[in-house]
Short mmCIF file of C-alpha atoms and ligand atoms in Angstrom, two decimals:
data_model
loop_
_atom_site.label_atom_id
_atom_site.label_comp_id
_atom_site.label_asym_id
_atom_site.label_seq_id
_atom_site.Cartn_x
_atom_site.Cartn_y
_atom_site.Cartn_z
CA MET A 1 128.39 105.28 84.26
CA ALA A 2 128.03 103.51 87.58
CA ALA A 3 131.30 104.74 89.08
CA ILE A 4 131.39 102.38 92.05
CA SER A 5 130.66 99.27 90.02
CA THR A 6 133.49 96.76 89.62
CA ILE A 7 132.00 95.35 86.42
CA ASN A 8 134.48 95.93 83.63
CA LYS A 9 133.59 93.26 81.11
CA PRO A 10 130.36 91.69 79.85
CA ILE A 11 129.10 88.74 81.90
CA GLU A 12 128.65 85.68 79.74
CA THR A 13 128.13 82.71 82.04
CA ALA A 14 126.49 81.91 85.37
CA GLU A 15 129.98 81.40 86.86
CA GLU A 16 131.10 84.84 85.69
CA TYR A 17 127.91 86.27 87.14
CA VAL A 18 128.59 84.75 90.58
CA GLN A 19 132.19 85.99 90.43
CA SER A 20 130.94 89.48 89.58
CA LEU A 21 128.96 89.45 92.84
CA ARG A 22 132.07 88.41 94.76
CA ASP A 23 133.94 91.32 93.19
CA MET A 24 131.22 93.78 94.16
CA LYS A 25 131.49 92.86 97.84
CA THR A 26 128.01 94.16 98.65
CA GLU A 27 127.37 93.95 102.38
CA ILE A 28 124.05 92.83 103.91
CA TRP A 29 123.17 92.66 107.60
CA ALA A 30 121.52 89.37 108.59
CA PHE A 31 120.95 87.78 112.00
CA GLY A 32 122.83 90.66 113.66
CA GLU A 33 125.96 90.29 111.54
CA LYS A 34 127.31 92.07 108.47
CA VAL A 35 127.80 89.52 105.68
CA SER A 36 130.22 90.48 102.92
CA ASN A 37 130.74 87.13 101.12
CA ILE A 38 127.17 87.04 99.83
CA PRO A 39 127.49 84.51 96.97
CA ASP A 40 129.36 82.07 99.23
CA HIS A 41 127.23 82.41 102.37
CA PRO A 42 124.65 79.63 102.95
CA LEU A 43 121.90 82.11 103.77
CA PHE A 44 122.26 83.77 100.37
CA ILE A 45 123.54 81.01 98.06
CA PRO A 46 120.03 79.76 97.14
CA HIS A 47 118.90 83.31 96.26
CA VAL A 48 121.97 83.84 94.10
CA ASN A 49 121.42 80.44 92.45
CA ALA A 50 117.91 81.51 91.40
CA VAL A 51 119.21 84.62 89.64
CA ALA A 52 122.11 82.65 88.16
CA LYS A 53 119.47 80.53 86.43
CA THR A 54 118.71 83.56 84.23
CA TYR A 55 122.28 83.32 82.93
CA GLU A 56 122.20 79.50 82.60
CA MET A 57 118.87 79.66 80.81
CA PRO A 58 118.90 83.03 79.05
CA PHE A 59 115.99 84.22 76.92
CA PRO A 60 117.79 86.14 74.19
CA VAL A 61 116.23 89.04 72.33
CA LYS A 62 117.51 91.74 69.96
CA SER A 63 118.07 95.12 71.60
CA HIS A 64 116.22 97.95 69.88
CA LEU A 65 118.99 100.27 71.10
CA THR A 66 122.06 98.48 69.74
CA GLY A 67 120.80 95.62 67.59
CA ASN A 68 122.83 93.25 69.76
CA THR A 69 121.49 90.07 71.32
CA ILE A 70 120.72 90.70 74.97
CA ASN A 71 119.06 89.04 77.95
CA ARG A 72 115.30 89.67 77.88
CA PHE A 73 115.40 90.95 81.47
CA ASN A 74 117.22 94.02 80.08
CA HIS A 75 114.85 94.56 77.19
CA ILE A 76 112.41 97.39 76.49
CA HIS A 77 109.26 95.76 75.14
CA GLN A 78 108.79 96.51 71.45
CA GLY A 79 105.42 94.88 70.82
CA PRO A 80 102.78 92.56 72.28
CA GLU A 81 104.94 89.59 71.36
CA ASP A 82 107.62 90.92 73.73
CA LEU A 83 105.07 91.27 76.52
CA VAL A 84 103.93 87.69 75.95
CA ALA A 85 107.51 86.42 75.75
CA LYS A 86 108.23 88.14 79.06
CA VAL A 87 105.53 86.25 80.96
CA LYS A 88 106.36 82.95 79.26
CA MET A 89 109.95 83.44 80.39
CA LEU A 90 108.84 84.04 83.98
CA ARG A 91 106.70 80.91 84.07
CA ALA A 92 109.48 78.78 82.59
CA LEU A 93 112.09 80.09 85.06
CA ASN A 94 109.79 79.60 88.02
CA GLN A 95 109.04 76.04 86.93
CA GLN A 96 112.80 75.39 86.96
CA THR A 97 113.53 77.06 90.31
CA GLY A 98 110.28 76.99 92.31
CA CYS A 99 111.43 80.39 93.49
CA CYS A 100 111.00 84.09 92.81
CA ILE A 101 113.47 84.89 90.06
CA GLN A 102 114.12 88.37 91.53
CA ARG A 103 114.68 90.22 88.27
CA CYS A 104 111.17 91.25 87.30
CA ALA A 105 110.88 94.37 89.50
CA GLY A 106 114.09 95.64 87.93
CA MET A 107 112.92 94.83 84.40
CA ASP A 108 109.61 96.57 85.09
CA ALA A 109 111.32 99.62 86.60
CA LEU A 110 113.51 99.90 83.50
CA ASN A 111 110.48 99.81 81.20
CA ALA A 112 108.57 102.31 83.36
CA THR A 113 111.54 104.69 83.37
CA TYR A 114 111.86 104.42 79.61
CA ILE A 115 108.19 105.34 79.20
CA VAL A 116 108.03 108.17 81.76
CA THR A 117 111.36 109.88 80.98
CA TYR A 118 110.07 110.32 77.44
CA GLU A 119 106.96 112.07 78.78
CA ILE A 120 108.92 114.33 81.16
CA ASP A 121 111.28 115.39 78.37
CA LYS A 122 108.30 116.12 76.12
CA LYS A 123 106.88 118.53 78.70
CA TYR A 124 110.04 120.14 80.05
CA GLY A 125 112.68 119.68 77.34
CA THR A 126 114.91 117.82 79.79
CA ASN A 127 117.23 115.06 78.58
CA TYR A 128 116.33 112.23 80.96
CA HIS A 129 115.33 109.85 78.19
CA GLU A 130 118.68 109.98 76.37
CA ARG A 131 120.47 109.71 79.69
CA PHE A 132 118.43 106.66 80.57
CA LYS A 133 119.04 105.06 77.18
CA LYS A 134 122.77 105.26 77.91
CA PHE A 135 122.20 103.45 81.19
CA MET A 136 120.09 100.81 79.42
CA THR A 137 122.82 100.28 76.86
CA TYR A 138 125.33 99.80 79.68
CA LEU A 139 123.09 97.19 81.37
CA GLN A 140 122.51 95.40 78.09
CA ASP A 141 126.14 95.41 76.97
CA TYR A 142 127.49 94.20 80.32
CA ASN A 143 124.55 91.83 80.90
CA LEU A 144 123.79 93.11 84.42
CA VAL A 145 121.06 92.45 86.97
CA THR A 146 118.91 95.39 88.12
CA ILE A 147 116.41 95.38 90.99
CA GLY A 148 113.58 97.82 91.69
CA GLY A 149 113.15 99.92 94.85
CA MET A 150 109.76 101.55 94.90
CA THR A 151 108.22 100.88 98.32
CA ASP A 152 109.10 103.39 101.04
CA PRO A 153 108.56 102.27 104.65
CA LYS A 154 105.58 104.70 104.68
CA GLY A 155 105.22 105.12 108.46
CA ASP A 156 101.74 106.53 109.12
CA ARG A 157 99.73 105.35 106.11
CA SER A 158 97.15 108.09 106.58
CA LYS A 159 99.79 110.72 105.71
CA LYS A 160 101.62 111.55 102.50
CA ALA A 161 105.40 111.47 102.08
CA ASN A 162 105.98 115.09 103.11
CA GLN A 163 103.56 114.94 106.08
CA GLN A 164 105.31 112.21 108.06
CA LYS A 165 106.68 112.89 111.56
CA ASP A 166 110.08 111.58 110.37
CA PRO A 167 110.84 113.23 107.00
CA ASP A 168 113.13 110.34 106.02
CA ILE A 169 110.38 107.69 106.17
CA PHE A 170 110.05 108.28 102.43
CA LEU A 171 113.25 108.61 100.40
CA HIS A 172 113.93 112.18 99.28
CA VAL A 173 116.48 114.64 97.99
CA VAL A 174 118.26 116.59 100.74
CA GLU A 175 120.87 118.47 98.73
CA GLU A 176 121.49 119.54 95.16
CA ARG A 177 125.11 119.82 94.03
CA GLU A 178 126.76 120.77 90.79
CA ASP A 179 127.74 117.15 90.12
CA GLY A 180 124.63 115.42 91.47
CA ILE A 181 122.20 115.04 94.35
CA ILE A 182 122.25 113.69 97.91
CA VAL A 183 119.36 111.43 98.91
CA ARG A 184 118.22 110.19 102.31
CA GLY A 185 115.55 107.79 103.52
CA ALA A 186 114.80 104.13 102.93
CA LYS A 187 113.22 101.58 100.63
CA ALA A 188 111.54 98.51 102.15
CA HIS A 189 111.04 94.90 101.04
CA LEU A 190 113.70 95.22 98.35
CA THR A 191 113.90 91.89 96.51
CA GLY A 192 117.16 90.51 95.18
CA VAL A 193 119.89 92.72 96.66
CA SER A 194 122.06 89.62 97.16
CA GLY A 195 122.14 88.93 93.43
CA ALA A 196 122.05 92.40 91.90
CA HIS A 197 124.48 94.83 90.31
CA GLU A 198 122.27 97.89 89.93
CA LEU A 199 119.30 99.34 91.75
CA MET A 200 116.54 101.55 90.30
CA VAL A 201 114.90 103.82 92.88
CA PHE A 202 111.53 105.51 92.21
CA PRO A 203 108.51 106.94 94.07
CA THR A 204 105.80 104.82 95.63
CA GLU A 205 102.84 107.23 95.37
CA ASN A 206 101.55 110.17 93.36
CA MET A 207 102.67 113.56 94.61
CA LYS A 208 101.79 117.24 94.71
CA GLU A 209 104.16 120.19 94.58
CA ASP A 210 104.72 120.24 98.35
CA ALA A 211 106.27 116.74 98.08
CA LYS A 212 108.51 117.47 95.10
CA ASP A 213 111.69 116.60 97.04
CA TYR A 214 110.33 113.06 97.17
CA ALA A 215 109.76 112.91 93.42
CA VAL A 216 113.08 111.42 92.39
CA VAL A 217 114.13 108.53 90.15
CA PHE A 218 117.70 107.30 89.88
CA SER A 219 119.90 104.25 89.46
CA CYS A 220 122.95 103.30 91.48
CA PRO A 221 125.17 100.26 91.88
CA VAL A 222 123.92 98.22 94.85
CA ASN A 223 127.28 98.61 96.59
CA THR A 224 127.08 102.41 96.59
CA PRO A 225 128.57 103.83 99.83
CA GLY A 226 125.98 105.04 102.33
CA ILE A 227 123.36 102.33 101.68
CA THR A 228 122.81 99.86 104.54
CA TYR A 229 120.92 96.65 103.72
CA ILE A 230 119.13 94.68 106.43
CA PHE A 231 117.88 91.24 105.37
CA GLY A 232 114.35 90.12 106.25
CA ARG A 233 113.75 86.82 108.03
CA GLN A 234 111.82 84.22 106.10
CA THR A 235 109.91 81.16 107.16
CA ASN A 236 112.39 78.43 108.21
CA ASP A 237 115.36 80.47 106.96
CA SER A 238 117.77 79.17 109.62
CA ARG A 239 117.43 75.74 108.00
CA LYS A 240 119.54 77.20 105.18
CA LEU A 241 122.44 77.45 107.62
CA ASP A 242 122.07 73.76 108.45
CA THR A 243 123.79 72.68 105.24
CA GLU A 244 124.27 69.09 106.42
CA TYR A 245 120.53 68.49 106.09
CA PRO A 246 119.31 69.96 102.79
CA ILE A 247 116.00 68.03 102.77
CA ASP A 248 114.70 70.20 105.61
CA GLN A 249 115.24 73.31 103.48
CA GLY A 250 112.47 72.22 101.12
CA ASN A 251 113.97 73.85 98.03
CA PRO A 252 117.66 73.73 98.97
CA LYS A 253 119.07 74.97 95.70
CA TYR A 254 116.79 77.97 95.23
CA ALA A 255 114.98 78.83 98.52
CA CYS A 256 111.37 80.02 98.26
CA VAL A 257 111.17 83.78 97.76
CA GLY A 258 113.64 86.33 96.53
CA GLY A 259 115.18 87.48 99.78
CA GLU A 260 114.14 90.99 100.81
CA CYS A 261 116.06 93.84 102.41
CA LEU A 262 115.31 97.08 104.14
CA ALA A 263 117.65 99.52 102.37
CA VAL A 264 118.59 102.64 104.33
CA PHE A 265 120.08 105.56 102.40
CA ASP A 266 122.21 107.78 104.61
CA ASN A 267 123.08 110.87 102.56
CA VAL A 268 123.92 108.93 99.42
CA PHE A 269 125.49 110.77 96.49
CA ILE A 270 123.95 110.15 93.06
CA PRO A 271 125.66 111.76 90.06
CA TRP A 272 123.40 113.65 87.64
CA GLU A 273 124.10 111.10 84.91
CA ASP A 274 122.16 108.52 86.97
CA VAL A 275 119.15 110.76 87.77
CA TYR A 276 116.05 110.28 85.58
CA MET A 277 113.45 112.39 87.36
CA TYR A 278 114.15 115.31 89.64
CA LYS A 279 111.25 117.03 91.36
CA GLU A 280 108.86 116.69 88.37
CA TYR A 281 106.28 115.64 90.96
CA GLU A 282 103.35 115.47 88.56
CA PHE A 283 105.00 112.45 86.87
CA ALA A 284 105.32 110.41 90.08
CA GLY A 285 101.81 109.00 89.62
CA MET A 286 102.52 108.10 86.00
CA PHE A 287 105.65 106.30 87.16
CA VAL A 288 103.75 104.35 89.81
CA GLU A 289 101.12 103.28 87.30
CA ALA A 290 103.58 102.30 84.56
CA PHE A 291 105.60 100.23 87.01
CA ALA A 292 102.61 98.70 88.80
CA THR A 293 101.01 97.63 85.51
CA ALA A 294 104.21 96.01 84.29
CA HIS A 295 104.74 94.29 87.63
CA ARG A 296 101.17 93.06 88.07
CA GLN A 297 101.32 91.65 84.55
CA ASN A 298 103.85 89.09 85.83
CA TYR A 299 102.11 87.51 88.75
CA GLY A 300 99.93 85.00 86.93
CA ALA A 301 103.01 83.71 85.14
CA CYS A 302 105.53 83.52 87.95
CA LYS A 303 103.04 82.17 90.48
CA GLY A 304 101.65 79.92 87.75
CA GLY A 305 105.17 78.49 87.35
CA ILE A 306 105.50 77.90 91.08
CA ALA A 307 102.01 76.37 91.15
CA ASP A 308 103.16 73.92 88.46
CA VAL A 309 105.86 72.71 90.84
CA LEU A 310 103.48 72.61 93.80
CA ILE A 311 100.82 70.69 91.85
CA GLY A 312 103.49 68.20 90.80
CA ALA A 313 104.63 67.73 94.40
CA VAL A 314 101.07 67.26 95.66
CA TYR A 315 100.37 64.74 92.90
CA GLY A 316 103.51 62.85 93.99
CA ILE A 317 102.31 62.87 97.59
CA ALA A 318 98.90 61.57 96.48
CA LYS A 319 100.70 58.75 94.64
CA VAL A 320 102.88 57.76 97.59
CA ASN A 321 99.77 57.84 99.77
CA GLY A 322 97.89 55.66 97.27
CA VAL A 323 95.05 58.12 96.65
CA GLU A 324 95.92 59.64 93.28
CA ARG A 325 92.99 57.87 91.55
CA VAL A 326 90.37 58.74 94.18
CA GLY A 327 87.62 60.96 92.81
CA HIS A 328 87.79 63.87 95.24
CA VAL A 329 91.61 63.93 95.07
CA LYS A 330 91.51 64.16 91.27
CA ASP A 331 88.85 66.85 91.57
CA LYS A 332 90.97 68.89 93.93
CA ILE A 333 94.04 68.58 91.73
CA ALA A 334 91.84 69.72 88.83
CA ASP A 335 90.88 72.74 90.96
CA MET A 336 94.54 73.55 91.53
CA ILE A 337 95.18 73.34 87.78
CA ASN A 338 92.14 75.52 87.06
CA LEU A 339 93.29 78.20 89.50
CA SER A 340 96.87 78.24 88.30
CA GLU A 341 96.00 78.25 84.58
CA THR A 342 93.48 81.04 85.18
CA LEU A 343 96.27 83.07 86.75
CA TYR A 344 98.48 82.39 83.76
CA ALA A 345 95.67 83.24 81.34
CA GLY A 346 95.48 86.68 82.98
CA SER A 347 99.16 87.32 82.38
CA ILE A 348 98.87 86.22 78.77
CA ALA A 349 95.69 88.26 78.20
CA CYS A 350 97.01 91.56 79.59
CA SER A 351 100.14 91.08 77.47
CA TYR A 352 98.25 90.53 74.22
CA GLU A 353 95.98 93.47 75.07
CA GLY A 354 98.94 95.79 75.65
CA HIS A 355 99.46 99.07 73.82
CA GLN A 356 102.31 101.20 72.55
CA THR A 357 103.29 104.30 74.52
CA GLU A 358 104.60 107.50 72.95
CA SER A 359 108.13 106.45 73.88
CA GLY A 360 107.72 103.50 71.51
CA ALA A 361 107.81 100.99 74.38
CA TRP A 362 104.83 98.70 74.87
CA ARG A 363 103.03 98.16 78.15
CA ALA A 364 100.43 95.65 79.27
CA ASP A 365 96.73 96.43 79.59
CA THR A 366 96.23 98.12 82.97
CA MET A 367 92.83 96.66 83.83
CA LEU A 368 93.75 93.07 82.95
CA ALA A 369 97.13 93.34 84.71
CA ASN A 370 95.37 94.49 87.88
CA ILE A 371 92.85 91.66 87.60
CA THR A 372 95.72 89.21 87.22
CA LYS A 373 97.50 90.42 90.34
CA HIS A 374 94.27 90.63 92.30
CA ASN A 375 93.43 87.03 91.41
CA THR A 376 96.89 86.06 92.62
CA THR A 377 96.11 87.44 96.08
CA LYS A 378 93.27 84.90 96.30
CA PHE A 379 94.01 81.97 94.02
CA VAL A 380 97.43 81.23 95.46
CA TYR A 381 95.86 80.88 98.90
CA ASP A 382 93.21 78.55 97.41
CA ILE A 383 95.91 76.49 95.71
CA ASN A 384 97.84 76.31 98.98
CA ARG A 385 94.72 75.28 100.91
CA ILE A 386 94.19 72.31 98.58
CA ALA A 387 97.88 71.44 98.84
CA HIS A 388 97.58 71.36 102.61
CA ASP A 389 94.36 69.32 102.43
CA LEU A 390 95.84 66.65 100.14
CA SER A 391 99.17 66.43 101.97
CA GLY A 392 97.68 65.49 105.32
CA GLY A 393 98.97 66.31 108.79
CA LEU A 394 102.46 65.04 108.05
CA LEU A 395 103.03 68.41 106.41
CA ALA A 396 103.09 69.87 109.91
CA THR A 397 104.66 66.99 111.85
CA LEU A 398 107.38 65.56 109.60
CA PRO A 399 110.59 64.72 111.54
CA SER A 400 113.90 66.27 110.58
CA GLU A 401 116.46 64.89 108.15
CA ALA A 402 118.85 64.51 111.09
CA ASP A 403 116.42 61.99 112.56
CA LEU A 404 116.13 60.21 109.21
CA ARG A 405 119.93 59.86 109.10
CA HIS A 406 120.24 58.69 112.71
CA PRO A 407 121.18 54.99 112.97
CA GLU A 408 118.73 54.32 115.81
CA ILE A 409 115.60 56.21 114.80
CA GLY A 410 116.19 56.54 111.04
CA PRO A 411 114.92 53.00 110.39
CA LEU A 412 111.78 53.79 112.42
CA ILE A 413 111.07 56.78 110.21
CA GLU A 414 111.81 54.73 107.07
CA ARG A 415 109.34 52.10 108.19
CA PHE A 416 106.51 54.07 109.73
CA LEU A 417 106.42 56.96 107.28
CA ALA A 418 106.64 54.68 104.24
CA GLY A 419 103.85 54.80 101.65
CA THR A 420 103.24 52.93 98.40
CA ASP A 421 106.07 51.72 96.19
CA ALA A 422 105.78 54.96 94.19
CA MET A 423 108.83 56.35 95.98
CA SER A 424 111.13 55.91 98.96
CA THR A 425 110.36 57.42 102.37
CA GLU A 426 113.27 59.80 101.83
CA ASP A 427 111.87 61.07 98.52
CA LYS A 428 108.45 61.36 100.09
CA MET A 429 109.99 63.55 102.80
CA ARG A 430 111.61 65.73 100.11
CA LEU A 431 108.22 66.37 98.49
CA TYR A 432 106.62 67.19 101.83
CA ARG A 433 109.32 69.72 102.63
CA LEU A 434 108.94 71.23 99.17
CA VAL A 435 105.18 71.65 99.65
CA GLU A 436 105.81 73.19 103.08
CA THR A 437 108.24 75.69 101.54
CA LEU A 438 106.19 76.63 98.48
CA SER A 439 102.82 76.96 100.18
CA GLY A 440 103.46 78.56 103.54
CA GLY A 441 104.60 81.69 105.31
CA THR A 442 106.77 84.09 103.37
CA ALA A 443 106.00 82.55 99.97
CA ALA A 444 102.25 83.07 100.41
CA VAL A 445 102.60 86.64 101.66
CA GLU A 446 104.58 87.52 98.56
CA SER A 447 101.50 86.66 96.47
CA MET A 448 99.40 88.95 98.63
CA HIS A 449 101.59 92.05 98.89
CA GLY A 450 104.21 91.82 96.15
CA ALA A 451 103.28 94.41 93.43
CA GLY A 452 100.82 96.01 95.82
CA SER A 453 98.16 95.04 98.35
CA PRO A 454 94.76 93.97 96.92
CA GLN A 455 93.20 97.35 97.59
CA SER A 456 95.67 99.07 95.27
CA GLN A 457 94.38 96.87 92.44
CA ARG A 458 90.75 97.47 93.34
CA ILE A 459 91.28 101.23 93.22
CA MET A 460 92.64 100.96 89.68
CA MET A 461 89.92 98.54 88.60
CA LEU A 462 87.22 100.95 89.76
CA ARG A 463 88.99 103.91 88.18
CA ASP A 464 89.18 102.23 84.76
CA ALA A 465 85.95 100.26 84.84
CA LYS A 466 83.87 102.92 82.99
CA LEU A 467 80.93 102.34 85.31
CA GLU A 468 78.80 105.06 83.68
CA GLN A 469 79.22 103.33 80.33
CA LYS A 470 78.24 100.02 81.88
CA LEU A 471 75.16 101.70 83.36
CA LYS A 472 74.25 102.91 79.88
CA PHE A 473 74.50 99.39 78.49
CA ALA A 474 71.99 98.32 81.12
CA GLN A 475 69.71 101.32 80.62
CA GLN A 476 69.63 100.93 76.86
CA LEU A 477 68.44 97.38 77.23
CA VAL A 478 65.57 98.25 79.53
CA GLY A 479 64.61 101.50 77.81
CA CYS A 480 65.43 103.69 80.81
CA ARG A 481 64.56 107.39 80.23
CA GLY A 482 66.87 108.84 82.84
CA CYS A 483 65.87 110.45 86.07
CA ASN A 484 67.22 112.15 89.18
CA GLY A 485 70.21 113.69 87.40
CA CYS A 486 70.95 110.56 85.41
CA ASP A 487 70.96 111.02 81.64
CA GLY A 488 69.96 107.44 81.18
CA CYS A 489 69.93 106.23 77.62
CA LYS A 490 68.66 109.54 76.19
CA GLN A 491 72.13 110.64 75.05
CA ASP A 492 72.35 107.71 72.71
C1 LIG B 501 108.02 89.26 99.35
C2 LIG B 501 107.86 90.69 98.95
C3 LIG B 501 108.71 91.22 98.00
C4 LIG B 501 108.65 92.58 97.66
N1 LIG B 501 109.55 93.09 96.76
C5 LIG B 501 109.55 94.43 96.50
C6 LIG B 501 110.55 95.01 95.66
O1 LIG B 501 111.42 94.32 95.14
N2 LIG B 501 110.53 96.35 95.47
C7 LIG B 501 109.59 97.14 96.05
O2 LIG B 501 109.63 98.34 95.83
N3 LIG B 501 108.63 96.62 96.85
C8 LIG B 501 108.60 95.29 97.09
N4 LIG B 501 107.62 94.75 97.90
C9 LIG B 501 106.69 95.66 98.56
C10 LIG B 501 105.25 95.60 98.13
O3 LIG B 501 105.06 96.32 96.94
C11 LIG B 501 104.44 96.16 99.31
O4 LIG B 501 104.52 95.20 100.36
C12 LIG B 501 103.01 96.46 98.94
O5 LIG B 501 102.94 97.54 98.04
C13 LIG B 501 102.18 96.77 100.18
O6 LIG B 501 102.77 97.82 100.91
P1 LIG B 501 103.03 97.63 102.48
O7 LIG B 501 103.80 96.38 102.65
O8 LIG B 501 103.60 98.88 102.96
O9 LIG B 501 101.62 97.36 103.10
P2 LIG B 501 100.52 98.43 103.43
O10 LIG B 501 100.43 99.41 102.30
O11 LIG B 501 100.75 98.97 104.78
O12 LIG B 501 99.23 97.54 103.41
C14 LIG B 501 98.67 96.90 104.57
C15 LIG B 501 97.16 97.10 104.57
O13 LIG B 501 96.88 98.47 104.84
C16 LIG B 501 96.04 99.01 103.84
N5 LIG B 501 96.42 100.40 103.63
C17 LIG B 501 97.66 100.90 103.43
N6 LIG B 501 97.63 102.23 103.28
C18 LIG B 501 96.34 102.60 103.39
C19 LIG B 501 95.68 103.86 103.34
N7 LIG B 501 96.32 105.00 103.14
N8 LIG B 501 94.34 103.85 103.47
C20 LIG B 501 93.66 102.72 103.68
N9 LIG B 501 94.26 101.49 103.75
C21 LIG B 501 95.57 101.44 103.61
C22 LIG B 501 96.30 98.14 102.60
O14 LIG B 501 95.21 98.15 101.69
C23 LIG B 501 96.53 96.78 103.23
O15 LIG B 501 95.31 96.12 103.42
C24 LIG B 501 107.66 93.39 98.24
C25 LIG B 501 106.76 92.83 99.17
C26 LIG B 501 106.86 91.51 99.52
C27 LIG B 501 105.91 90.96 100.56
#
């Protein structure tokens, strides 16, 4: 399993985890240079620290495959209590890091693959499910981090995968060999490459027979030859290179979002043992839905956790500005709490309302998971708007830490940016930078597009809303007899 991987013993501590990344020597292009010392490079250290938190603060659970105690990120959900525990874990980790924890797309891809491989085998008598269980056991035993690559670059959005001008715009199979397959193409926006051992790759849309070469699911170590990673720029990311002045980074230990890459696959070999769907195109849609539901389930919890940090920072700013007891300020903080707890309530609700699939794995309720993610695309922006309101203009005009440290102008900043005795000017500056980091730019966009743009949730809401049934509820109440092709309440 995982031939290129350098992992040869189970990872037990955060230190061993970081060392395992050094050993893997994954290379990522950033700022026009190829970086090969990822866990020791200032651009990536905060992202690695966030994932390392999942080793420092593990959420243990019993594997249904081996009976061993494993990290919950490598677990296949065995009941509603697992689904609930998953989202509680995400909120807790985000409260501790104020950052995307980068492991949920992988966890969700693993659960989706478990569910769908069972269905493919049932129809075709293939052995994907057993093959995948072996991979799961490997991940669990060695305590590895997996990320999820679903989103193709997609080129012309009005065309399907096989209709694009450039056939590689969606990842696809280009050759079948006795020992495996060769794949070519790309995956975009891939979170967490800097901290991962393994990558799950799967389709981004439903497919028909003419696109069957694009219907492929596999895993591979992130350092597999032939994959080129190109790191995305993030708001204020060059401040991470300015290690002398951590205050300006906002969240210096953990950054703000996961760190995303464009991953280009140039004729990459994948052995059969790591392939879990091969041209069974009619299951691509099932895969997308299983993954999307699992992923959308998370957003009220992880963004709820980050909102907890943001609310705390804004409350601190209100205190240092002497307005924390003013009526409208308290009202607005109450609004932030209402929005963030409503998000969290969605994650909890879709988990409790989950159901068991034929594979035995449990998945969240599709409708409520979509509602949760859709609310995230709005509520996070509302939370951020209040944060910006209560912080005042200093959020946009705060001088640098270098100026604070300067012997000539530092005292001017200390004096003229001072507030109440609630905290020092320096600590006030830290909170401002944290609010700037958590509420702006890249972090906000992640709430909008991560796990799918709003429209993708609306499509699923409308599909599952049972509108005809709702119409009947209304018609029954008013005694409608039905007309113009409508059966009205007569059927009942
Ligand atoms: C921070 C971040 C982290 C991410 N991490 C991951 C990850 O780890 N793994 C992963 O696989 N993906 C990841 N994603 C990708 C994410 O799932 C996508 O960004 C999302 O699905 C939207 O796709 P897109 O970016 O291509 O935008 P688009 O799909 O291009 O959406 C842009 C707009 O165009 C509209 N649109 C698109 N297509 C059509 C159409 N055919 N008809 C009509 N309207 C259309 C949309 O509704 C939307 O309003 C991440 C994204 C972000 C921002």
